[in-house]
Short mmCIF file of C-alpha atoms in Angstrom, two decimals:
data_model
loop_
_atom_site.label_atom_id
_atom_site.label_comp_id
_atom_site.label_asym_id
_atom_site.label_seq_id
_atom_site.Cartn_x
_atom_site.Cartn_y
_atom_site.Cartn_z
CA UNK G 1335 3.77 9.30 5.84
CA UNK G 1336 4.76 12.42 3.66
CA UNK G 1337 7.85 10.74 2.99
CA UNK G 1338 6.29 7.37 1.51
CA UNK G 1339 3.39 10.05 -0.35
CA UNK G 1340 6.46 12.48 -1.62
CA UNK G 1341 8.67 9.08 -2.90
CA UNK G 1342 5.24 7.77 -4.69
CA UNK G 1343 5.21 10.80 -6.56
CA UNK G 1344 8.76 11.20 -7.62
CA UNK G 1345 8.07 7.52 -8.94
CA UNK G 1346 6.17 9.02 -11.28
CA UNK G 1347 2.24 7.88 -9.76
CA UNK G 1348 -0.02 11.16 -8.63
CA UNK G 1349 -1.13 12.05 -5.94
CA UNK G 1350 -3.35 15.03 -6.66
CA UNK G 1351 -5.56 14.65 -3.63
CA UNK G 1352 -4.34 13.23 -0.11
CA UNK G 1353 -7.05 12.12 2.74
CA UNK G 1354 -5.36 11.25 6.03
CA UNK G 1355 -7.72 8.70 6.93
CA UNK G 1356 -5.78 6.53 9.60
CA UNK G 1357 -8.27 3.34 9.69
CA UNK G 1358 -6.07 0.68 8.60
CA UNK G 1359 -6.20 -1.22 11.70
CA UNK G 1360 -2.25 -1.48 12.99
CA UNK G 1361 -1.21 1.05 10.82
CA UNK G 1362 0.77 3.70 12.46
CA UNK G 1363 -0.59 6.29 10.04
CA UNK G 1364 -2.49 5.84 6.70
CA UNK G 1365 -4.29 7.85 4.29
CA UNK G 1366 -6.03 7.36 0.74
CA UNK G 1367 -4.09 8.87 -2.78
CA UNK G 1368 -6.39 10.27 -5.42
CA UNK G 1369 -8.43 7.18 -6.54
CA UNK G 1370 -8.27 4.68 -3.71
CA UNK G 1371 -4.81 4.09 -3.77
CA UNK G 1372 -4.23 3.58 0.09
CA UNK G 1373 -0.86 4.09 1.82
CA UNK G 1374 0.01 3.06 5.10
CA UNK G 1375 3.01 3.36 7.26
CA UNK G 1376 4.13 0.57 10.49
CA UNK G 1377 6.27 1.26 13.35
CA UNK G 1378 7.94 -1.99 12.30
CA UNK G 1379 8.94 -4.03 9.27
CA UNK G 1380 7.41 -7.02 11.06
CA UNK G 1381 3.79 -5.00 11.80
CA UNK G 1382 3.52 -4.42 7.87
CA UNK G 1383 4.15 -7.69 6.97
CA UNK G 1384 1.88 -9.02 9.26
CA UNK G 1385 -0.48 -6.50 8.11
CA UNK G 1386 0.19 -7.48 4.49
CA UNK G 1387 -0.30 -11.41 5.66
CA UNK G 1388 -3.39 -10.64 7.26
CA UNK G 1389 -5.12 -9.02 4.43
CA UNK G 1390 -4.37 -11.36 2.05
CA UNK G 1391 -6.09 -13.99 4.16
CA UNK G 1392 -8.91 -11.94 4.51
CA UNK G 1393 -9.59 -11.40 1.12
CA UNK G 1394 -8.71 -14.89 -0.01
CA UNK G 1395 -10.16 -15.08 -3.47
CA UNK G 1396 -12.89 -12.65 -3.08
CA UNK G 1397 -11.38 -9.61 -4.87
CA UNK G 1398 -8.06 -8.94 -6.53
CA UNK G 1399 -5.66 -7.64 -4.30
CA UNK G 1400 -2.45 -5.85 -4.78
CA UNK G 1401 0.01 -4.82 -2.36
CA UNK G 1402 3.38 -3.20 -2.53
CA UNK G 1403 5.26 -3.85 1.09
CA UNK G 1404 7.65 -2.39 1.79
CA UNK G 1405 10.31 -2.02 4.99
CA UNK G 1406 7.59 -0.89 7.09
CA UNK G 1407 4.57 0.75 4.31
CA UNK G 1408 2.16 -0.69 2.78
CA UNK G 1409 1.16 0.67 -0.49
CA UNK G 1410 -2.63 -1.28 -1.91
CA UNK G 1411 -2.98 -0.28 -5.63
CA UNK G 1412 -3.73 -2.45 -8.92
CA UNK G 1413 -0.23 -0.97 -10.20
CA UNK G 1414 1.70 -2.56 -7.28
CA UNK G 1415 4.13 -3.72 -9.75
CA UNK G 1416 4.66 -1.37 -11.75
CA UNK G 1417 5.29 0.83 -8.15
CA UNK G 1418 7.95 -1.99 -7.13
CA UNK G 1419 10.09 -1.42 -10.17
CA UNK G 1420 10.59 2.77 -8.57
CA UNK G 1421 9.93 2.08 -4.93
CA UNK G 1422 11.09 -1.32 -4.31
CA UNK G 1423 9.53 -3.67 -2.30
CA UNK G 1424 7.64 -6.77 -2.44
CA UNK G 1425 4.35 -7.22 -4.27
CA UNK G 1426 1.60 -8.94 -2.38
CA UNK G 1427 -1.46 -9.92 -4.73
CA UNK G 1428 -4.13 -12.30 -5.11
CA UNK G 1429 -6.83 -13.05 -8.02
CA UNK G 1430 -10.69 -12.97 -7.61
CA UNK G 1431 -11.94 -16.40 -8.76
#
């Protein structure tokens, strides 16, 4: 988990306060980033994606959702895309209608 908290950083996003929550259900470990940015990290690439799948079925439409997935993290913040362009990854996102 410090390592996907430390590379956020470096990419330039803050992290002034860290809360290791661990509640994101199938999450190995996960915590929340200064203003609800939430990272999690899988024991798997296939147990993020799922995670990532399974999320964006839940939410449907409801709210807007954006992910950043990576090999096996998770990283749920509006600037998901900006985050992809330093981290890499895959960006996961849906509108609210």
């Amino acid at each position: 988990m410090s390592e996907l908290r430390d590379g956020l950083v470096k990419a330039g996003f803050p992290c002034e306060t860290w809360d290791q929550t661990d509640v994101v259900i199938g999450a190995a470990q996960s915590g929340t980033c200064s203003k609800g940015t939430v990272l999690s990290t899988f024991t798997s690439a296939d147990a993020a994606q799922k995670s990532a799948d399974k999320t964006k079925a839940l939410v449907g439409e409801l709210i807007d959702l954006s992910l950043l997935v990576g090999p096996n993290w998770i990283i749920n913040d509006p600037r998901a895309e900006a985050m992809q362009k330093e981290l890499g990854g895959v960006v996961v996102s849906t509108k609210a209608k």
